[in-house]
């Protein structure tokens, strides 16, 4: 008997009819002779709507971080109970569990807690009794504070992978509103094509670059614990995409040079202008940024060309999450006198485009194809960064989707058929 973990995202449980449909699929999996653990997200856009609601009673609801977690975890509790009710009504037995009941222990950081331990004793008991176990995604419990935590937006994927690892599941299936992992977001590029398989390193880079089909921490967890994932749709029988942590046996296939591209509009840019070009200044700037608790991404410093070495100044630009822009800019403004720079520039209207592929390690020419495609489309590049298997560029946010389409075509990734997006609002 196999043990299967199935995770259903918000669009898969968006209304009563969809919940009944998921119940039917889950029961079919059990009747085929498997033990089934199901992880659910909140219905549709519930999490966003709860955040909107919090913002309508407070200008800064995240100041009450503990209460935000109490609020947001209620979304997943609604769907877990409704799914259990629907499954029972369709003649199978099921029980729902909150994250803490399922043994998901985390750090204490509200809104972005890390899983520290998974002890799914009650899930095992339910499975041994022949029940389908339903678990609320995205949430856990901190033993010291005795408080409920959340794992960050999109975190239900991570709940599913963590349970699959702890239960030594045979498969972890992530059900969403598209047929699998595509060469690009099919909402942006309908000509994107579905990948039958992708290596976990490339998946990690795509998730980090903004492809929200999988939560980055779920992919990290799967890599560390060797969990193979299958990403597929709730609304079709398509086998989906396998994200493999070890190459399938007998596979002689070479990694593609480019597996896919990802875009991210949730980034901003800060430029520190006219900072003295002396050792230690970059360290000072980024100490201020770190103290403001921001995770920065790309960094570019120009090479000053002044004649006199003593009054040479440099400009340092870096990208950061859009939500951190005000806080970090404020911290840098406050430190202006000690840092000794001339001016600070903020840009909230940028977008990041990334090209990812494991075959890049051994192939040259990817950057020249990328830059030529952007030039032909008349798109200006503001910043560039590379890793072994990724090249990212920053453009204006207005041009980002056009840039993505041009680059997708240039790398020969376009499919003749349009991808189907079955549900969801893309919010
Ligand atoms: P869920 O609610 O099921 O977790 P998400 O909205 O988090 O679903 O993720 C699914 C969405 O991810 C798709 O609807 C699609 O728009 C988007 N997406 C972004 N990049 C990709 C990609 N490379 N392949 C497939 N979907 C992608
Ligand atoms: N409901 C949460 C969110 O919208 C978690 C998830 O869907 O994975 O971010
Ligand atoms: Mg998701």
Short mmCIF file of C-alpha atoms and ligand atoms in Angstrom, two decimals:
data_model
loop_
_atom_site.label_atom_id
_atom_site.label_comp_id
_atom_site.label_asym_id
_atom_site.label_seq_id
_atom_site.Cartn_x
_atom_site.Cartn_y
_atom_site.Cartn_z
CA UNK A 1 0.00 0.00 0.00
CA UNK A 2 1.42 3.39 -0.99
CA UNK A 3 1.21 6.56 1.09
CA UNK A 4 0.36 9.62 -0.98
CA UNK A 5 0.41 13.25 0.15
CA UNK A 6 -1.83 15.48 -1.99
CA UNK A 7 -1.85 19.26 -1.61
CA UNK A 8 -4.71 21.32 -3.05
CA UNK A 9 -4.15 25.05 -3.53
CA UNK A 10 -6.67 27.84 -3.00
CA UNK A 11 -8.12 27.79 -6.52
CA UNK A 12 -8.70 24.01 -6.22
CA UNK A 13 -10.97 24.51 -3.20
CA UNK A 14 -12.36 27.90 -4.30
CA UNK A 15 -16.06 27.06 -3.82
CA UNK A 16 -18.43 24.28 -2.68
CA UNK A 17 -18.51 22.56 -6.09
CA UNK A 18 -14.70 22.48 -6.25
CA UNK A 19 -14.45 21.11 -2.70
CA UNK A 20 -16.86 18.30 -3.65
CA UNK A 21 -14.74 17.62 -6.75
CA UNK A 22 -11.55 17.43 -4.65
CA UNK A 23 -13.33 15.10 -2.19
CA UNK A 24 -14.17 12.78 -5.09
CA UNK A 25 -10.56 12.75 -6.37
CA UNK A 26 -9.17 12.08 -2.91
CA UNK A 27 -11.60 9.20 -2.32
CA UNK A 28 -10.65 7.72 -5.73
CA UNK A 29 -7.00 7.77 -4.66
CA UNK A 30 -7.83 5.96 -1.42
CA UNK A 31 -10.07 3.40 -3.16
CA UNK A 32 -7.21 2.64 -5.57
CA UNK A 33 -5.50 1.14 -2.51
CA UNK A 34 -3.51 4.02 -1.04
CA UNK A 35 -3.25 5.78 2.28
CA UNK A 36 -3.96 9.47 1.67
CA UNK A 37 -2.92 12.62 3.51
CA UNK A 38 -4.38 15.83 2.10
CA UNK A 39 -3.05 19.34 2.71
CA UNK A 40 -5.33 22.24 1.86
CA UNK A 41 -4.93 25.99 1.34
CA UNK A 42 -7.55 28.59 2.17
CA UNK A 43 -10.47 28.85 -0.29
CA UNK A 44 -9.77 31.02 -3.37
CA UNK A 45 -8.44 34.45 -2.42
CA UNK A 46 -9.45 34.13 1.25
CA UNK A 47 -5.97 34.92 2.60
CA UNK A 48 -5.78 38.16 0.57
CA UNK A 49 -9.30 39.07 1.65
CA UNK A 50 -8.42 38.52 5.32
CA UNK A 51 -5.37 40.78 4.87
CA UNK A 52 -7.61 43.44 3.26
CA UNK A 53 -9.93 43.13 6.24
CA UNK A 54 -7.06 43.59 8.71
CA UNK A 55 -5.93 46.65 6.76
CA UNK A 56 -9.40 48.10 7.10
CA UNK A 57 -9.11 48.05 10.91
CA UNK A 58 -5.45 49.09 11.16
CA UNK A 59 -2.94 51.03 9.06
CA UNK A 60 -0.22 48.59 10.14
CA UNK A 61 -1.86 45.25 10.92
CA UNK A 62 1.48 43.40 10.86
CA UNK A 63 2.49 45.29 14.03
CA UNK A 64 0.18 42.77 15.67
CA UNK A 65 2.02 39.85 14.05
CA UNK A 66 0.65 37.23 16.44
CA UNK A 67 -2.93 38.29 15.70
CA UNK A 68 -2.30 38.30 11.93
CA UNK A 69 -1.30 34.63 12.22
CA UNK A 70 -4.42 33.87 14.27
CA UNK A 71 -6.48 35.56 11.55
CA UNK A 72 -4.80 34.05 8.49
CA UNK A 73 -4.71 30.46 9.79
CA UNK A 74 -8.49 30.55 10.02
CA UNK A 75 -8.65 30.40 6.20
CA UNK A 76 -7.06 26.96 6.06
CA UNK A 77 -9.23 25.73 8.94
CA UNK A 78 -12.35 26.50 6.95
CA UNK A 79 -11.20 24.48 3.95
CA UNK A 80 -9.89 21.52 5.97
CA UNK A 81 -13.18 21.10 7.80
CA UNK A 82 -15.31 21.58 4.68
CA UNK A 83 -13.26 19.01 2.78
CA UNK A 84 -13.57 16.49 5.63
CA UNK A 85 -17.34 17.10 5.75
CA UNK A 86 -17.57 16.62 1.96
CA UNK A 87 -15.52 13.41 2.03
CA UNK A 88 -17.64 11.96 4.84
CA UNK A 89 -20.80 12.89 2.92
CA UNK A 90 -19.46 10.98 -0.11
CA UNK A 91 -19.13 7.80 1.95
CA UNK A 92 -15.46 7.69 3.02
CA UNK A 93 -14.01 8.47 6.45
CA UNK A 94 -11.88 11.49 7.03
CA UNK A 95 -10.65 13.68 9.89
CA UNK A 96 -9.17 17.16 9.72
CA UNK A 97 -6.23 18.50 11.73
CA UNK A 98 -4.74 21.93 12.29
CA UNK A 99 -1.00 22.35 11.73
CA UNK A 100 -0.28 21.98 15.43
CA UNK A 101 -2.47 18.87 15.72
CA UNK A 102 -0.57 17.42 12.76
CA UNK A 103 2.70 17.96 14.64
CA UNK A 104 4.14 20.81 12.55
CA UNK A 105 6.48 22.55 15.03
CA UNK A 106 8.09 25.82 13.97
CA UNK A 107 10.28 28.71 15.04
CA UNK A 108 8.49 31.59 16.77
CA UNK A 109 8.69 34.12 13.92
CA UNK A 110 5.16 35.13 13.02
CA UNK A 111 4.43 35.41 9.33
CA UNK A 112 7.59 33.61 8.30
CA UNK A 113 8.14 30.70 10.69
CA UNK A 114 10.53 27.84 9.82
CA UNK A 115 9.59 24.22 10.39
CA UNK A 116 11.82 22.80 13.14
CA UNK A 117 10.26 19.38 13.71
CA UNK A 118 7.42 17.28 12.32
CA UNK A 119 5.79 14.67 14.59
CA UNK A 120 2.68 13.48 12.74
CA UNK A 121 1.50 11.03 15.42
CA UNK A 122 -2.18 11.81 15.00
CA UNK A 123 -1.91 11.61 11.22
CA UNK A 124 -0.44 8.09 11.50
CA UNK A 125 -3.25 7.10 13.88
CA UNK A 126 -5.87 8.37 11.43
CA UNK A 127 -4.23 6.52 8.53
CA UNK A 128 -3.92 3.31 10.57
CA UNK A 129 -7.64 3.56 11.31
CA UNK A 130 -8.30 3.70 7.55
CA UNK A 131 -9.21 7.39 7.52
CA UNK A 132 -8.19 10.09 5.07
CA UNK A 133 -6.21 12.70 7.05
CA UNK A 134 -6.77 16.34 6.08
CA UNK A 135 -4.24 18.91 7.28
CA UNK A 136 -4.52 22.71 7.25
CA UNK A 137 -1.56 24.03 5.26
CA UNK A 138 0.64 27.07 5.89
CA UNK A 139 0.60 26.86 9.70
CA UNK A 140 2.41 25.45 12.69
CA UNK A 141 2.99 25.84 16.37
CA UNK A 142 5.89 27.14 18.45
CA UNK A 143 6.52 25.14 21.61
CA UNK A 144 8.11 27.99 23.59
CA UNK A 145 5.65 30.77 22.85
CA UNK A 146 2.78 28.22 22.62
CA UNK A 147 1.50 30.29 19.72
CA UNK A 148 0.18 29.51 16.26
CA UNK A 149 2.53 30.55 13.42
CA UNK A 150 2.39 30.80 9.62
CA UNK A 151 5.04 29.74 7.12
CA UNK A 152 4.88 32.70 4.71
CA UNK A 153 2.65 33.25 1.66
CA UNK A 154 2.28 30.10 -0.43
CA UNK A 155 3.44 28.02 2.54
CA UNK A 156 0.93 25.16 2.18
CA UNK A 157 3.29 23.60 -0.38
CA UNK A 158 5.90 23.46 2.38
CA UNK A 159 3.46 21.80 4.80
CA UNK A 160 2.84 19.09 2.19
CA UNK A 161 6.52 18.43 1.52
CA UNK A 162 7.37 18.39 5.24
CA UNK A 163 4.62 15.86 5.93
CA UNK A 164 5.68 13.74 2.94
CA UNK A 165 9.24 13.67 4.31
CA UNK A 166 8.18 12.89 7.90
CA UNK A 167 5.76 10.14 6.82
CA UNK A 168 8.22 8.77 4.23
CA UNK A 169 5.48 9.11 1.61
CA UNK A 170 5.82 7.48 -1.78
CA UNK A 171 4.72 10.61 -3.64
CA UNK A 172 3.98 14.24 -2.87
CA UNK A 173 1.50 15.66 -5.37
CA UNK A 174 0.91 19.42 -5.61
CA UNK A 175 -2.46 20.10 -7.26
CA UNK A 176 -3.01 23.55 -8.73
CA UNK A 177 -4.91 25.37 -11.48
CA UNK A 178 -2.46 24.57 -14.31
CA UNK A 179 -1.26 21.21 -15.68
CA UNK A 180 2.24 21.41 -14.21
CA UNK A 181 5.41 23.47 -14.33
CA UNK A 182 5.56 25.42 -17.58
CA UNK A 183 8.44 27.15 -19.37
CA UNK A 184 6.92 30.43 -18.11
CA UNK A 185 3.85 31.59 -16.21
CA UNK A 186 1.01 30.63 -18.60
CA UNK A 187 -0.97 33.66 -17.41
CA UNK A 188 1.78 35.89 -18.85
CA UNK A 189 2.81 33.72 -21.80
CA UNK A 190 -0.03 31.54 -23.09
CA UNK A 191 2.44 29.92 -25.52
CA UNK A 192 4.43 28.47 -22.61
CA UNK A 193 4.69 24.70 -22.74
CA UNK A 194 4.47 22.18 -19.95
CA UNK A 195 7.62 20.40 -18.83
CA UNK A 196 7.28 16.62 -18.23
CA UNK A 197 10.13 16.81 -15.75
CA UNK A 198 12.52 19.30 -14.25
CA UNK A 199 15.56 18.92 -11.98
CA UNK A 200 15.15 20.31 -8.50
CA UNK A 201 18.02 22.82 -8.80
CA UNK A 202 16.33 24.51 -11.77
CA UNK A 203 12.99 24.41 -9.96
CA UNK A 204 14.62 26.09 -6.98
CA UNK A 205 16.01 28.88 -9.18
CA UNK A 206 12.64 29.33 -10.93
CA UNK A 207 10.82 29.53 -7.57
CA UNK A 208 13.42 31.98 -6.24
CA UNK A 209 13.01 34.07 -9.39
CA UNK A 210 9.27 34.45 -8.86
CA UNK A 211 7.55 31.41 -10.44
CA UNK A 212 4.92 31.00 -7.75
CA UNK A 213 3.76 27.56 -8.87
CA UNK A 214 5.84 26.17 -5.96
CA UNK A 215 6.80 27.84 -2.67
CA UNK A 216 10.58 28.20 -2.64
CA UNK A 217 10.87 26.72 0.83
CA UNK A 218 8.90 23.66 -0.28
CA UNK A 219 11.45 23.10 -3.04
CA UNK A 220 14.35 23.61 -0.59
CA UNK A 221 12.76 21.14 1.82
CA UNK A 222 12.21 18.59 -0.95
CA UNK A 223 15.84 18.90 -2.03
CA UNK A 224 17.18 18.46 1.50
CA UNK A 225 14.96 15.46 2.24
CA UNK A 226 15.00 13.90 -1.26
CA UNK A 227 11.25 14.15 -1.80
CA UNK A 228 10.14 13.85 -5.43
CA UNK A 229 7.25 16.15 -6.30
CA UNK A 230 4.56 15.89 -8.92
CA UNK A 231 2.91 19.17 -9.89
CA UNK A 232 -0.43 18.70 -11.63
CA UNK A 233 -3.93 20.08 -12.08
CA UNK A 234 -7.00 19.38 -9.97
CA UNK A 235 -9.11 19.88 -13.06
CA UNK A 236 -7.57 17.43 -15.55
CA UNK A 237 -6.05 13.96 -15.66
CA UNK A 238 -2.77 15.23 -17.12
CA UNK A 239 0.13 13.49 -15.34
CA UNK A 240 1.77 16.87 -14.71
CA UNK A 241 5.45 17.59 -14.10
CA UNK A 242 7.85 15.54 -12.01
CA UNK A 243 10.33 17.61 -10.02
CA UNK A 244 13.08 15.11 -9.28
CA UNK A 245 15.73 15.37 -6.62
CA UNK A 246 17.76 12.50 -8.06
CA UNK A 247 17.78 11.90 -11.79
CA UNK A 248 15.32 9.10 -12.74
CA UNK A 249 17.09 5.76 -13.18
CA UNK A 250 18.19 5.02 -16.72
CA UNK A 251 17.68 8.65 -17.77
CA UNK A 252 20.34 9.59 -20.28
CA UNK A 253 18.67 12.88 -20.95
CA UNK A 254 20.88 15.94 -20.82
CA UNK A 255 19.60 18.87 -18.81
CA UNK A 256 18.05 21.50 -21.13
CA UNK A 257 20.11 24.67 -21.58
CA UNK A 258 17.03 26.72 -20.72
CA UNK A 259 14.22 25.06 -18.73
CA UNK A 260 12.17 28.16 -18.27
CA UNK A 261 11.90 31.82 -17.51
CA UNK A 262 10.36 33.60 -14.54
CA UNK A 263 9.26 37.14 -13.86
CA UNK A 264 8.95 39.01 -10.60
CA UNK A 265 7.18 42.35 -10.21
CA UNK A 266 7.49 42.33 -6.44
CA UNK A 267 10.95 43.92 -6.43
CA UNK A 268 12.22 47.48 -6.00
CA UNK A 269 15.58 49.18 -6.45
CA UNK A 270 17.55 51.58 -4.27
CA UNK A 271 20.60 53.50 -5.51
CA UNK A 272 23.00 55.12 -3.06
CA UNK A 273 24.60 57.93 -5.08
CA UNK A 274 27.99 59.49 -4.47
CA UNK A 275 29.33 57.40 -1.63
CA UNK A 276 33.08 57.74 -0.84
CA UNK A 277 35.08 55.08 -2.72
CA UNK A 278 37.02 53.81 0.28
CA UNK A 279 37.23 50.34 1.87
CA UNK A 280 34.40 49.57 4.30
CA UNK A 281 31.65 51.74 2.75
CA UNK A 282 29.75 48.83 1.16
CA UNK A 283 29.93 47.01 4.48
CA UNK A 284 28.43 50.04 6.25
CA UNK A 285 25.61 50.42 3.71
CA UNK A 286 24.64 46.76 3.89
CA UNK A 287 24.86 46.71 7.69
CA UNK A 288 22.14 49.37 7.72
CA UNK A 289 20.11 47.31 5.22
CA UNK A 290 20.53 44.11 7.28
CA UNK A 291 19.53 45.88 10.48
CA UNK A 292 16.34 46.97 8.68
CA UNK A 293 15.77 43.19 8.22
CA UNK A 294 15.63 43.01 4.45
CA UNK A 295 16.74 40.24 2.10
CA UNK A 296 18.44 41.94 -0.81
CA UNK A 297 19.03 40.26 -4.15
CA UNK A 298 21.13 41.92 -6.88
CA UNK A 299 23.91 44.39 -6.09
CA UNK A 300 25.77 46.56 -8.60
CA UNK A 301 28.53 49.07 -7.83
CA UNK A 302 29.98 51.22 -10.57
CA UNK A 303 33.70 51.62 -11.00
CA UNK A 304 34.53 55.27 -10.26
CA UNK A 305 36.78 56.92 -12.79
CA UNK A 306 37.61 60.21 -11.01
CA UNK A 307 41.11 61.61 -11.51
CA UNK A 308 41.94 62.30 -7.92
CA UNK A 309 41.78 59.10 -5.83
CA UNK A 310 40.86 60.94 -2.63
CA UNK A 311 37.57 62.36 -3.84
CA UNK A 312 36.40 59.46 -5.92
CA UNK A 313 32.80 58.49 -5.23
CA UNK A 314 30.79 55.42 -6.22
CA UNK A 315 27.12 54.57 -6.78
CA UNK A 316 25.71 51.35 -5.32
CA UNK A 317 22.39 49.93 -6.53
CA UNK A 318 20.59 46.94 -5.11
CA UNK A 319 17.21 45.24 -5.40
CA UNK A 320 14.96 44.24 -2.51
CA UNK A 321 11.37 43.08 -1.94
CA UNK A 322 8.94 45.90 -2.80
CA UNK A 323 7.35 45.67 0.66
CA UNK A 324 10.70 46.51 2.30
CA UNK A 325 11.38 49.63 0.19
CA UNK A 326 10.03 52.30 2.56
CA UNK A 327 11.62 50.75 5.64
CA UNK A 328 15.08 50.29 4.10
CA UNK A 329 15.11 53.70 2.39
CA UNK A 330 14.11 55.27 5.72
CA UNK A 331 16.98 53.50 7.52
CA UNK A 332 19.48 54.66 4.86
CA UNK A 333 18.18 58.26 5.01
CA UNK A 334 18.60 58.19 8.78
CA UNK A 335 22.23 57.06 8.36
CA UNK A 336 23.02 59.59 5.59
CA UNK A 337 25.50 61.63 7.65
CA UNK A 338 27.55 58.64 8.81
CA UNK A 339 27.52 56.92 5.43
CA UNK A 340 28.46 60.19 3.73
CA UNK A 341 26.61 59.69 0.44
CA UNK A 342 25.14 62.51 -1.68
CA UNK A 343 21.71 61.22 -2.71
CA UNK A 344 19.34 58.28 -2.46
CA UNK A 345 17.15 57.10 -5.34
CA UNK A 346 14.18 54.76 -4.95
CA UNK A 347 12.47 52.91 -7.80
CA UNK A 348 9.34 50.87 -7.14
CA UNK A 349 8.62 50.32 -10.86
CA UNK A 350 11.09 47.62 -11.73
CA UNK A 351 10.67 44.00 -12.78
CA UNK A 352 13.08 41.09 -12.76
CA UNK A 353 13.30 38.59 -15.59
CA UNK A 354 15.27 35.37 -15.08
CA UNK A 355 16.31 32.65 -17.50
CA UNK A 356 17.02 29.31 -15.82
CA UNK A 357 18.53 26.05 -17.02
CA UNK A 358 20.90 23.42 -15.62
CA UNK A 359 22.52 23.02 -19.05
CA UNK A 360 23.89 26.59 -18.77
CA UNK A 361 26.74 25.17 -16.70
CA UNK A 362 28.24 23.68 -19.82
CA UNK A 363 26.93 25.93 -22.59
CA UNK A 364 27.93 29.42 -23.58
CA UNK A 365 25.94 31.99 -25.54
CA UNK A 366 22.88 32.14 -23.31
CA UNK A 367 23.53 35.72 -22.21
CA UNK A 368 24.15 36.93 -25.75
CA UNK A 369 20.82 35.38 -26.92
CA UNK A 370 19.07 37.03 -23.96
CA UNK A 371 20.58 40.48 -24.52
CA UNK A 372 20.00 40.33 -28.28
CA UNK A 373 16.32 39.44 -27.74
CA UNK A 374 15.87 42.34 -25.32
CA UNK A 375 17.65 44.76 -27.66
CA UNK A 376 15.48 43.69 -30.60
CA UNK A 377 12.36 44.32 -28.48
CA UNK A 378 13.70 47.78 -27.51
CA UNK A 379 13.94 46.93 -23.81
CA UNK A 380 16.55 48.64 -21.66
CA UNK A 381 18.45 46.53 -19.11
CA UNK A 382 19.02 48.28 -15.76
CA UNK A 383 20.91 45.55 -13.89
CA UNK A 384 22.29 42.08 -14.60
CA UNK A 385 23.19 39.21 -12.30
CA UNK A 386 24.13 35.59 -12.92
CA UNK A 387 24.49 32.30 -11.08
CA UNK A 388 25.72 28.98 -12.46
CA UNK A 389 22.29 28.12 -13.90
CA UNK A 390 20.48 31.49 -14.02
CA UNK A 391 20.77 34.91 -15.65
CA UNK A 392 18.56 37.72 -14.33
CA UNK A 393 18.01 41.22 -15.63
CA UNK A 394 16.10 44.17 -14.21
CA UNK A 395 13.85 46.15 -16.57
CA UNK A 396 11.11 48.68 -16.00
CA UNK A 397 8.00 46.93 -14.66
CA UNK A 398 5.95 48.24 -17.61
CA UNK A 399 8.18 46.40 -20.09
CA UNK A 400 8.55 43.18 -18.11
CA UNK A 401 5.81 41.10 -19.75
CA UNK A 402 6.92 42.16 -23.26
CA UNK A 403 10.48 41.29 -22.30
CA UNK A 404 9.37 37.85 -21.07
CA UNK A 405 7.51 37.11 -24.30
CA UNK A 406 10.46 38.20 -26.48
CA UNK A 407 12.92 36.08 -24.50
CA UNK A 408 10.62 33.04 -24.43
CA UNK A 409 10.43 33.17 -28.24
CA UNK A 410 14.16 33.78 -28.63
CA UNK A 411 15.01 30.60 -26.71
CA UNK A 412 12.63 28.56 -28.88
CA UNK A 413 10.30 27.78 -25.99
CA UNK A 414 7.01 28.79 -27.65
CA UNK A 415 4.43 26.04 -28.09
CA UNK A 416 1.86 25.93 -30.90
CA UNK A 417 -0.97 25.41 -28.43
CA UNK A 418 -2.18 27.78 -25.76
CA UNK A 419 -1.79 26.61 -22.16
CA UNK A 420 -4.97 26.12 -20.13
CA UNK A 421 -5.42 27.95 -16.85
CA UNK A 422 -8.37 26.13 -15.25
CA UNK A 423 -9.27 28.36 -12.30
CA UNK A 424 -8.10 31.07 -9.96
CA UNK A 425 -7.73 34.80 -10.32
CA UNK A 426 -3.92 34.87 -10.34
CA UNK A 427 -4.02 37.22 -7.33
P1 LIG B 1 -2.17 27.42 -5.63
O1 LIG B 1 -3.26 28.28 -5.13
O2 LIG B 1 -2.66 26.14 -6.22
O3 LIG B 1 -1.03 27.23 -4.68
P2 LIG B 1 -0.63 29.42 -7.02
O4 LIG B 1 -1.46 30.57 -7.50
O5 LIG B 1 0.21 29.59 -5.80
O6 LIG B 1 -1.60 28.17 -6.91
O7 LIG B 1 0.33 28.92 -8.20
C1 LIG B 1 -0.22 28.57 -9.45
C2 LIG B 1 0.04 29.68 -10.44
O8 LIG B 1 1.44 29.83 -10.62
C3 LIG B 1 -0.48 29.42 -11.83
O9 LIG B 1 -1.85 29.75 -11.95
C4 LIG B 1 0.42 30.31 -12.68
O10 LIG B 1 -0.20 31.53 -13.02
C5 LIG B 1 1.61 30.60 -11.79
N1 LIG B 1 2.92 30.27 -12.39
C6 LIG B 1 4.02 31.09 -12.38
N2 LIG B 1 5.04 30.53 -13.02
C7 LIG B 1 4.62 29.31 -13.45
C8 LIG B 1 5.23 28.25 -14.18
N3 LIG B 1 6.51 28.32 -14.59
N4 LIG B 1 4.51 27.14 -14.45
C9 LIG B 1 3.22 27.06 -14.04
N5 LIG B 1 2.57 28.03 -13.36
C10 LIG B 1 3.26 29.16 -13.06
N1 LIG B 2 -3.33 30.55 2.00
C1 LIG B 2 -1.93 30.90 2.07
C2 LIG B 2 -1.62 31.96 1.02
O1 LIG B 2 -2.50 32.37 0.29
C3 LIG B 2 -1.02 29.71 1.93
C4 LIG B 2 -1.10 28.97 0.62
O2 LIG B 2 -2.04 29.13 -0.15
O3 LIG B 2 -0.20 28.18 0.37
O4 LIG B 2 -0.51 32.42 0.97
MG1 LIG B 3 0.76 28.35 -4.17
#
